mmCIF file of C-alpha atoms and ligand atoms in Angstrom:
data_model
loop_
_atom_site.group_PDB
_atom_site.id
_atom_site.type_symbol
_atom_site.label_atom_id
_atom_site.label_comp_id
_atom_site.label_asym_id
_atom_site.label_seq_id
_atom_site.Cartn_x
_atom_site.Cartn_y
_atom_site.Cartn_z
ATOM 1 C CA MET A 15 -5.617 -45.903 -19.700
ATOM 2 C CA PRO A 16 -5.283 -43.950 -16.499
ATOM 3 C CA VAL A 17 -1.704 -43.174 -15.181
ATOM 4 C CA ASN A 18 -1.082 -44.996 -12.089
ATOM 5 C CA GLU A 19 0.011 -42.014 -9.970
ATOM 6 C CA LYS A 20 0.809 -43.939 -6.955
ATOM 7 C CA ILE A 21 3.616 -45.893 -8.619
ATOM 8 C CA SER A 22 5.192 -43.245 -10.480
ATOM 9 C CA LYS A 23 4.858 -40.896 -7.348
ATOM 10 C CA GLU A 24 6.999 -43.191 -5.174
ATOM 11 C CA THR A 25 9.632 -43.598 -7.673
ATOM 12 C CA GLY A 26 10.024 -41.272 -10.569
ATOM 13 C CA ALA A 27 8.333 -37.993 -11.903
ATOM 14 C CA SER A 28 4.518 -38.088 -11.561
ATOM 15 C CA ALA A 29 2.197 -37.399 -14.387
ATOM 16 C CA ALA A 30 1.620 -34.064 -12.861
ATOM 17 C CA ALA A 31 5.284 -33.293 -12.608
ATOM 18 C CA ILE A 32 5.746 -34.435 -16.378
ATOM 19 C CA GLU A 33 2.655 -32.263 -17.437
ATOM 20 C CA HIS A 34 4.240 -29.308 -15.475
ATOM 21 C CA HIS A 35 7.017 -29.155 -18.178
ATOM 22 C CA TYR A 36 5.621 -30.905 -21.254
ATOM 23 C CA GLY A 37 2.005 -29.515 -20.886
ATOM 24 C CA THR A 38 3.394 -25.916 -21.185
ATOM 25 C CA GLY A 39 1.584 -25.915 -24.572
ATOM 26 C CA ASN A 40 2.303 -27.647 -27.802
ATOM 27 C CA GLU A 41 2.250 -24.397 -29.796
ATOM 28 C CA TYR A 42 4.943 -23.118 -27.479
ATOM 29 C CA PHE A 43 7.157 -26.058 -28.206
ATOM 30 C CA GLU A 44 6.445 -25.696 -31.851
ATOM 31 C CA LEU A 45 7.979 -22.190 -31.784
ATOM 32 C CA TRP A 46 11.448 -23.509 -31.010
ATOM 33 C CA LEU A 47 11.684 -27.249 -31.453
ATOM 34 C CA ASP A 48 12.411 -28.586 -34.957
ATOM 35 C CA LYS A 49 9.667 -29.817 -37.367
ATOM 36 C CA THR A 50 9.542 -33.277 -36.056
ATOM 37 C CA MET A 51 9.069 -31.983 -32.446
ATOM 38 C CA THR A 52 11.819 -33.960 -31.130
ATOM 39 C CA TYR A 53 12.765 -32.865 -27.588
ATOM 40 C CA SER A 54 15.840 -34.577 -26.702
ATOM 41 C CA CYS A 55 19.588 -34.340 -27.777
ATOM 42 C CA ALA A 56 20.043 -34.351 -31.733
ATOM 43 C CA MET A 57 23.112 -36.052 -33.447
ATOM 44 C CA TRP A 58 25.163 -33.594 -35.236
ATOM 45 C CA ASP A 59 27.565 -34.084 -38.078
ATOM 46 C CA GLN A 60 30.700 -32.470 -36.501
ATOM 47 C CA HIS A 61 32.007 -31.400 -40.005
ATOM 48 C CA ASP A 62 28.820 -29.623 -41.094
ATOM 49 C CA ALA A 63 28.671 -26.379 -39.227
ATOM 50 C CA GLN A 64 25.539 -25.411 -41.374
ATOM 51 C CA GLN A 65 23.585 -28.596 -40.398
ATOM 52 C CA THR A 66 19.989 -27.906 -39.560
ATOM 53 C CA LEU A 67 18.228 -28.970 -36.318
ATOM 54 C CA ASP A 68 15.651 -31.061 -38.404
ATOM 55 C CA SER A 69 18.469 -32.907 -40.186
ATOM 56 C CA ALA A 70 20.436 -33.518 -36.960
ATOM 57 C CA GLN A 71 17.186 -34.902 -35.232
ATOM 58 C CA LEU A 72 16.422 -37.228 -38.033
ATOM 59 C CA ARG A 73 19.941 -38.514 -37.961
ATOM 60 C CA LYS A 74 19.477 -39.322 -34.360
ATOM 61 C CA ILE A 75 16.245 -40.934 -34.776
ATOM 62 C CA ASP A 76 17.661 -43.143 -37.508
ATOM 63 C CA TYR A 77 20.782 -43.973 -35.442
ATOM 64 C CA HIS A 78 18.290 -45.291 -32.622
ATOM 65 C CA ILE A 79 16.224 -47.149 -35.089
ATOM 66 C CA GLU A 80 19.427 -48.875 -36.494
ATOM 67 C CA GLN A 81 20.793 -49.708 -33.066
ATOM 68 C CA ALA A 82 17.591 -51.196 -32.022
ATOM 69 C CA HIS A 83 17.591 -53.341 -35.087
ATOM 70 C CA ALA A 84 14.175 -51.986 -35.838
ATOM 71 C CA LEU A 85 14.525 -51.803 -39.488
ATOM 72 C CA ASP A 86 13.316 -55.262 -39.995
ATOM 73 C CA ALA A 87 11.024 -55.239 -36.844
ATOM 74 C CA ASP A 88 7.329 -56.006 -36.818
ATOM 75 C CA SER A 89 6.578 -54.341 -33.537
ATOM 76 C CA VAL A 90 8.496 -51.771 -31.626
ATOM 77 C CA LEU A 91 7.812 -50.060 -28.280
ATOM 78 C CA ASP A 92 9.002 -46.266 -27.613
ATOM 79 C CA ILE A 93 9.287 -45.592 -23.980
ATOM 80 C CA GLY A 94 8.603 -41.937 -23.445
ATOM 81 C CA CYS A 95 7.392 -41.276 -27.144
ATOM 82 C CA GLY A 96 7.076 -37.491 -26.799
ATOM 83 C CA TRP A 97 5.379 -36.058 -29.754
ATOM 84 C CA GLY A 98 5.856 -39.190 -31.604
ATOM 85 C CA SER A 99 8.746 -38.520 -34.005
ATOM 86 C CA VAL A 100 10.378 -41.954 -33.750
ATOM 87 C CA LEU A 101 7.117 -43.707 -34.299
ATOM 88 C CA ASP A 102 6.289 -41.533 -37.195
ATOM 89 C CA ARG A 103 9.478 -42.270 -38.829
ATOM 90 C CA LEU A 104 9.235 -46.103 -38.280
ATOM 91 C CA HIS A 105 5.815 -46.011 -40.127
ATOM 92 C CA THR A 106 6.489 -43.425 -42.791
ATOM 93 C CA ARG A 107 10.025 -44.566 -43.748
ATOM 94 C CA HIS A 108 10.263 -48.153 -42.543
ATOM 95 C CA ASN A 109 6.798 -49.398 -43.000
ATOM 96 C CA ILE A 110 6.641 -51.010 -39.631
ATOM 97 C CA ARG A 111 3.518 -52.982 -38.733
ATOM 98 C CA SER A 112 2.794 -52.180 -35.264
ATOM 99 C CA SER A 113 4.181 -49.786 -32.741
ATOM 100 C CA VAL A 114 3.229 -48.709 -29.190
ATOM 101 C CA GLY A 115 4.249 -45.396 -27.676
ATOM 102 C CA LEU A 116 4.093 -44.513 -23.909
ATOM 103 C CA THR A 117 3.942 -40.879 -22.642
ATOM 104 C CA LEU A 118 2.783 -39.587 -19.386
ATOM 105 C CA SER A 119 1.673 -36.089 -21.007
ATOM 106 C CA GLU A 120 -1.968 -35.686 -22.037
ATOM 107 C CA SER A 121 -0.898 -32.842 -24.173
ATOM 108 C CA GLN A 122 1.596 -34.972 -26.293
ATOM 109 C CA ALA A 123 -0.848 -37.887 -26.644
ATOM 110 C CA GLY A 124 -3.616 -35.273 -27.812
ATOM 111 C CA TRP A 125 -0.972 -33.779 -30.214
ATOM 112 C CA ILE A 126 0.055 -37.305 -31.669
ATOM 113 C CA SER A 127 -3.429 -38.308 -32.245
ATOM 114 C CA GLN A 128 -4.317 -35.093 -34.211
ATOM 115 C CA SER A 129 -1.194 -35.284 -36.223
ATOM 116 C CA PHE A 130 -0.701 -38.787 -37.218
ATOM 117 C CA ASP A 131 -2.926 -41.451 -38.593
ATOM 118 C CA HIS A 132 -0.765 -44.643 -38.842
ATOM 119 C CA PRO A 133 -2.659 -47.958 -38.783
ATOM 120 C CA GLY A 134 -0.955 -50.177 -36.207
ATOM 121 C CA MET A 135 0.256 -47.118 -34.188
ATOM 122 C CA GLN A 136 -0.941 -47.023 -30.456
ATOM 123 C CA ILE A 137 -0.255 -44.261 -28.064
ATOM 124 C CA ARG A 138 -0.926 -44.976 -24.466
ATOM 125 C CA LEU A 139 -1.024 -42.485 -21.555
ATOM 126 C CA GLU A 140 0.696 -44.986 -19.336
ATOM 127 C CA SER A 141 4.071 -45.167 -17.351
ATOM 128 C CA TRP A 142 6.269 -47.983 -18.091
ATOM 129 C CA GLN A 143 5.705 -49.293 -14.680
ATOM 130 C CA ASP A 144 2.052 -50.009 -15.624
ATOM 131 C CA HIS A 145 2.744 -51.322 -19.204
ATOM 132 C CA GLY A 146 1.348 -54.912 -19.214
ATOM 133 C CA ALA A 147 2.739 -57.837 -21.175
ATOM 134 C CA PRO A 148 2.156 -57.234 -24.870
ATOM 135 C CA ASP A 149 -0.050 -59.966 -26.810
ATOM 136 C CA ALA A 150 3.402 -60.581 -28.680
ATOM 137 C CA SER A 151 6.795 -59.672 -27.542
ATOM 138 C CA TYR A 152 8.367 -56.659 -29.140
ATOM 139 C CA ASP A 153 11.155 -56.925 -31.674
ATOM 140 C CA ALA A 154 12.746 -53.816 -30.490
ATOM 141 C CA ILE A 155 12.559 -51.052 -27.663
ATOM 142 C CA ILE A 156 13.700 -47.414 -28.013
ATOM 143 C CA SER A 157 13.746 -45.133 -25.197
ATOM 144 C CA ILE A 158 15.074 -41.481 -25.830
ATOM 145 C CA GLY A 159 15.306 -38.698 -23.179
ATOM 146 C CA ALA A 160 12.746 -40.415 -20.690
ATOM 147 C CA PHE A 161 15.146 -42.251 -18.464
ATOM 148 C CA GLU A 162 15.968 -39.220 -16.732
ATOM 149 C CA HIS A 163 12.611 -39.063 -15.285
ATOM 150 C CA PHE A 164 12.435 -42.524 -13.808
ATOM 151 C CA ALA A 165 14.062 -41.740 -10.458
ATOM 152 C CA ARG A 166 13.117 -38.763 -8.290
ATOM 153 C CA LEU A 167 15.310 -36.300 -6.495
ATOM 154 C CA GLY A 168 16.328 -37.390 -2.947
ATOM 155 C CA LEU A 169 16.405 -41.251 -3.487
ATOM 156 C CA SER A 170 19.492 -43.163 -2.506
ATOM 157 C CA ALA A 171 21.799 -44.710 -5.167
ATOM 158 C CA ASP A 172 20.626 -48.219 -4.044
ATOM 159 C CA GLN A 173 16.776 -47.026 -4.484
ATOM 160 C CA LYS A 174 17.444 -45.635 -8.053
ATOM 161 C CA VAL A 175 19.261 -48.681 -9.064
ATOM 162 C CA GLY A 176 16.332 -50.748 -7.723
ATOM 163 C CA ILE A 177 14.110 -48.659 -10.058
ATOM 164 C CA TYR A 178 16.373 -48.936 -12.973
ATOM 165 C CA ARG A 179 16.656 -52.938 -12.448
ATOM 166 C CA ASP A 180 12.832 -52.950 -12.514
ATOM 167 C CA PHE A 181 12.971 -51.015 -15.727
ATOM 168 C CA PHE A 182 15.566 -53.425 -17.378
ATOM 169 C CA THR A 183 13.738 -56.434 -16.036
ATOM 170 C CA ARG A 184 10.610 -55.416 -17.772
ATOM 171 C CA CYS A 185 12.223 -54.561 -21.050
ATOM 172 C CA HIS A 186 13.776 -58.032 -21.016
ATOM 173 C CA ALA A 187 10.476 -59.568 -20.497
ATOM 174 C CA TRP A 188 8.846 -57.589 -23.376
ATOM 175 C CA LEU A 189 11.620 -58.369 -25.743
ATOM 176 C CA LYS A 190 11.985 -61.367 -28.069
ATOM 177 C CA PRO A 191 14.995 -63.429 -27.493
ATOM 178 C CA ARG A 192 18.385 -61.618 -28.558
ATOM 179 C CA ARG A 193 16.686 -58.484 -29.615
ATOM 180 C CA TRP A 194 17.799 -54.908 -28.765
ATOM 181 C CA LEU A 195 17.038 -51.724 -26.688
ATOM 182 C CA SER A 196 18.444 -48.486 -27.693
ATOM 183 C CA LEU A 197 18.625 -45.992 -24.857
ATOM 184 C CA GLN A 198 19.368 -42.432 -24.842
ATOM 185 C CA THR A 199 19.754 -40.452 -21.535
ATOM 186 C CA VAL A 200 21.384 -37.674 -19.701
ATOM 187 C CA ALA A 201 23.685 -38.650 -16.854
ATOM 188 C CA TYR A 202 25.732 -36.933 -14.228
ATOM 189 C CA GLY A 203 29.508 -36.650 -15.489
ATOM 190 C CA ASN A 204 31.977 -35.028 -13.422
ATOM 191 C CA SER A 205 29.636 -33.471 -10.849
ATOM 192 C CA LEU A 206 27.643 -34.202 -7.774
ATOM 193 C CA GLN A 207 24.056 -33.752 -7.127
ATOM 194 C CA LYS A 208 24.926 -30.970 -4.776
ATOM 195 C CA ASP A 209 26.553 -28.995 -7.607
ATOM 196 C CA PHE A 210 23.310 -28.353 -9.132
ATOM 197 C CA ASP A 211 21.113 -25.397 -7.837
ATOM 198 C CA GLN A 212 17.565 -25.862 -7.138
ATOM 199 C CA PHE A 213 16.397 -24.113 -10.021
ATOM 200 C CA ILE A 214 16.170 -26.778 -12.570
ATOM 201 C CA ALA A 215 14.598 -29.316 -9.919
ATOM 202 C CA LYS A 216 12.019 -26.883 -8.739
ATOM 203 C CA GLU A 217 11.150 -24.647 -11.689
ATOM 204 C CA ILE A 218 11.938 -26.839 -14.887
ATOM 205 C CA PHE A 219 11.804 -30.688 -14.139
ATOM 206 C CA PRO A 220 10.215 -31.355 -10.768
ATOM 207 C CA GLU A 221 10.606 -34.830 -9.176
ATOM 208 C CA THR A 222 13.423 -35.657 -11.655
ATOM 209 C CA ASP A 223 17.016 -36.834 -10.791
ATOM 210 C CA THR A 224 19.344 -38.046 -13.539
ATOM 211 C CA PRO A 225 21.268 -41.344 -13.308
ATOM 212 C CA ARG A 226 24.882 -41.879 -13.060
ATOM 213 C CA LEU A 227 26.457 -44.514 -15.489
ATOM 214 C CA TRP A 228 27.314 -47.095 -13.080
ATOM 215 C CA GLU A 229 23.713 -47.050 -11.744
ATOM 216 C CA ILE A 230 22.536 -47.737 -15.302
ATOM 217 C CA PHE A 231 24.984 -50.701 -15.512
ATOM 218 C CA ALA A 232 23.976 -51.850 -12.146
ATOM 219 C CA GLY A 233 20.461 -51.918 -13.170
ATOM 220 C CA SER A 234 21.004 -53.897 -16.514
ATOM 221 C CA ASP A 235 23.794 -56.132 -15.294
ATOM 222 C CA ARG A 236 23.093 -59.694 -16.331
ATOM 223 C CA LEU A 237 19.975 -58.771 -18.190
ATOM 224 C CA PHE A 238 21.425 -56.983 -21.263
ATOM 225 C CA GLU A 239 24.886 -56.917 -22.749
ATOM 226 C CA VAL A 240 26.288 -53.465 -23.435
ATOM 227 C CA VAL A 241 27.188 -53.655 -27.185
ATOM 228 C CA ARG A 242 28.018 -49.875 -27.837
ATOM 229 C CA LEU A 243 28.153 -46.756 -25.903
ATOM 230 C CA ARG A 244 28.764 -43.230 -26.982
ATOM 231 C CA ASN A 245 28.821 -40.128 -24.848
ATOM 232 C CA ASP A 246 28.005 -37.249 -27.174
ATOM 233 C CA ARG A 247 27.716 -34.346 -24.611
ATOM 234 C CA ASP A 248 28.851 -31.745 -27.212
ATOM 235 C CA ASP A 249 25.797 -32.704 -29.274
ATOM 236 C CA TYR A 250 23.476 -31.581 -26.362
ATOM 237 C CA ARG A 251 25.469 -28.340 -26.017
ATOM 238 C CA ARG A 252 24.865 -27.668 -29.708
ATOM 239 C CA THR A 253 21.240 -28.801 -29.459
ATOM 240 C CA LEU A 254 20.586 -26.617 -26.402
ATOM 241 C CA ARG A 255 22.294 -23.515 -28.033
ATOM 242 C CA THR A 256 20.189 -24.226 -31.291
ATOM 243 C CA TRP A 257 16.979 -24.205 -29.159
ATOM 244 C CA PHE A 258 17.970 -21.037 -27.333
ATOM 245 C CA SER A 259 18.411 -19.352 -30.648
ATOM 246 C CA ASN A 260 15.220 -20.505 -32.078
ATOM 247 C CA LEU A 261 13.564 -19.208 -28.882
ATOM 248 C CA LYS A 262 15.069 -15.811 -29.262
ATOM 249 C CA ALA A 263 14.108 -15.702 -32.806
ATOM 250 C CA ARG A 264 10.398 -16.023 -31.863
ATOM 251 C CA ARG A 265 10.718 -14.427 -28.610
ATOM 252 C CA ASP A 266 7.820 -11.987 -28.982
ATOM 253 C CA GLN A 267 5.436 -14.753 -29.854
ATOM 254 C CA ALA A 268 6.695 -16.832 -26.892
ATOM 255 C CA VAL A 269 6.281 -14.062 -24.439
ATOM 256 C CA ALA A 270 2.688 -13.371 -25.723
ATOM 257 C CA ALA A 271 2.005 -17.067 -25.138
ATOM 258 C CA LYS A 272 3.683 -17.635 -21.840
ATOM 259 C CA GLY A 273 4.598 -14.430 -20.378
ATOM 260 C CA GLU A 274 8.001 -12.804 -19.757
ATOM 261 C CA GLU A 275 8.826 -14.497 -16.475
ATOM 262 C CA GLU A 276 8.108 -17.929 -17.940
ATOM 263 C CA ILE A 277 10.489 -17.233 -20.934
ATOM 264 C CA GLN A 278 13.208 -15.983 -18.863
ATOM 265 C CA LYS A 279 12.962 -19.307 -16.928
ATOM 266 C CA PHE A 280 13.154 -21.384 -20.138
ATOM 267 C CA GLU A 281 16.257 -19.177 -21.394
ATOM 268 C CA GLN A 282 18.069 -19.761 -18.046
ATOM 269 C CA TYR A 283 17.242 -23.412 -18.199
ATOM 270 C CA LEU A 284 18.667 -23.778 -21.706
ATOM 271 C CA ARG A 285 21.662 -21.680 -21.057
ATOM 272 C CA LEU A 286 22.518 -23.559 -17.755
ATOM 273 C CA MET A 287 22.153 -26.956 -19.451
ATOM 274 C CA ALA A 288 24.338 -25.955 -22.419
ATOM 275 C CA TYR A 289 26.933 -24.893 -20.081
ATOM 276 C CA MET A 290 26.807 -28.150 -18.183
ATOM 277 C CA PHE A 291 27.348 -30.260 -21.088
ATOM 278 C CA GLU A 292 30.233 -27.993 -22.236
ATOM 279 C CA VAL A 293 32.057 -28.389 -19.048
ATOM 280 C CA GLY A 294 31.334 -32.136 -18.555
ATOM 281 C CA GLY A 295 29.147 -31.854 -15.499
ATOM 282 C CA LEU A 296 26.491 -33.635 -17.480
ATOM 283 C CA ASP A 297 27.003 -36.448 -20.038
ATOM 284 C CA LEU A 298 24.752 -37.621 -22.907
ATOM 285 C CA HIS A 299 24.850 -41.377 -23.228
ATOM 286 C CA ARG A 300 23.422 -43.411 -26.315
ATOM 287 C CA ILE A 301 23.530 -47.065 -25.330
ATOM 288 C CA ALA A 302 22.855 -50.380 -27.517
ATOM 289 C CA PHE A 303 21.794 -52.987 -25.277
ATOM 290 C CA ARG A 304 21.156 -56.722 -26.450
ATOM 291 C CA LYS A 305 19.022 -58.993 -24.365
ATOM 292 C CA ILE A 306 20.813 -61.991 -22.565
ATOM 293 C CA ASP A 307 18.508 -64.740 -22.847
ATOM 294 C CA SER A 308 19.505 -66.805 -19.950
ATOM 295 C CA PRO A 309 20.681 -64.368 -17.299
ATOM 296 C CA LYS A 310 22.709 -65.975 -14.665
HETATM 297 C C1 SAM B 410 12.280 -35.146 -23.155
HETATM 298 S S1 SAM B 410 10.759 -36.206 -23.553
HETATM 299 C C2 SAM B 410 11.383 -37.039 -24.768
HETATM 300 C C3 SAM B 410 10.577 -37.444 -25.851
HETATM 301 C C4 SAM B 410 10.928 -38.077 -26.972
HETATM 302 N N1 SAM B 410 11.423 -39.346 -26.714
HETATM 303 C C5 SAM B 410 11.874 -37.289 -27.803
HETATM 304 O O1 SAM B 410 13.081 -37.589 -28.034
HETATM 305 O O2 SAM B 410 11.401 -36.323 -28.440
HETATM 306 C C6 SAM B 410 10.414 -37.230 -22.224
HETATM 307 C C7 SAM B 410 9.334 -38.180 -22.540
HETATM 308 O O3 SAM B 410 9.322 -39.184 -21.391
HETATM 309 C C8 SAM B 410 8.109 -39.472 -21.111
HETATM 310 N N2 SAM B 410 8.017 -39.977 -19.736
HETATM 311 C C9 SAM B 410 8.589 -39.611 -18.482
HETATM 312 N N3 SAM B 410 8.477 -40.558 -17.631
HETATM 313 C C10 SAM B 410 7.807 -41.561 -17.964
HETATM 314 C C11 SAM B 410 7.238 -42.799 -17.639
HETATM 315 N N4 SAM B 410 7.325 -43.085 -16.310
HETATM 316 N N5 SAM B 410 6.715 -43.776 -18.480
HETATM 317 C C12 SAM B 410 6.573 -43.313 -19.658
HETATM 318 N N6 SAM B 410 6.883 -42.308 -20.285
HETATM 319 C C13 SAM B 410 7.565 -41.354 -19.451
HETATM 320 C C14 SAM B 410 7.401 -38.053 -21.024
HETATM 321 O O4 SAM B 410 5.964 -38.127 -21.075
HETATM 322 C C15 SAM B 410 7.903 -37.570 -22.473
HETATM 323 O O5 SAM B 410 7.123 -37.986 -23.389
#
């Protein structure tokens, strides 16, 4: 299904902006992500300094599956499914009957269709804004590391809240009564937009602005109750440092694939983001939302 450029252009990152980053090449990301190709903050065991990235990513995936109450689910929606690690886990480990993953990246969709063959798993090259009503409502929704792209830079707080409200209203309509949405997103911490230089916005994630926590809650107010909230910013510092080390270990291959200039940009981005999480300029929220059936 074609991506509706018009809608995503006016609000969040367009498909072209998403592909600017995620279309950098599947083989390139394979060099420094973990085996599951999960591209979001992992969940580390603070007592295990030797823990591998693979294990911390699976721990995070299982955390969200549990928070979304997807263990007993028939059908699950993953909004911003990346390279499909959550959906794969649902099908291989939890025998889920049907799942839908949304992504704006053609490279990711292509990679998933070559890597997995799960009956009942559907990948759609589609923005959440264009996702129609499912035949039957979903039992659970998971969205990890995608919410950051839903509002573009330069919008007012009111405009951002409007977009987030639209997102939560749709999730509310797609879910069965009293069911759950598990969301993970980066948010501004003790920082203002002007504290960030233009490097990330221009070179790494164009057309993308992160939310503030209150904007997420204004968007979800009276649609979902917030049952659990964790700010795991130190987990993102450790994840980014690990990605940086992985990239360093395979730097020659990375440079051969992408060129010196591009690799330097990625190194700068990984270092800068790790620093922002370390000092609290950015937070990493994992939020368990439960649908309110009769909103006031
Ligand atoms: C950082 S990746 C995270 C991928 C995956 N959830 C993970 O944890 O590995 C962000 C994902 O969000 C998707 N995305 C961004 N904006 C979107 C939108 N408007 N609708 C659907 N997916 C979107 C991207 O295509 C990409 O798959």
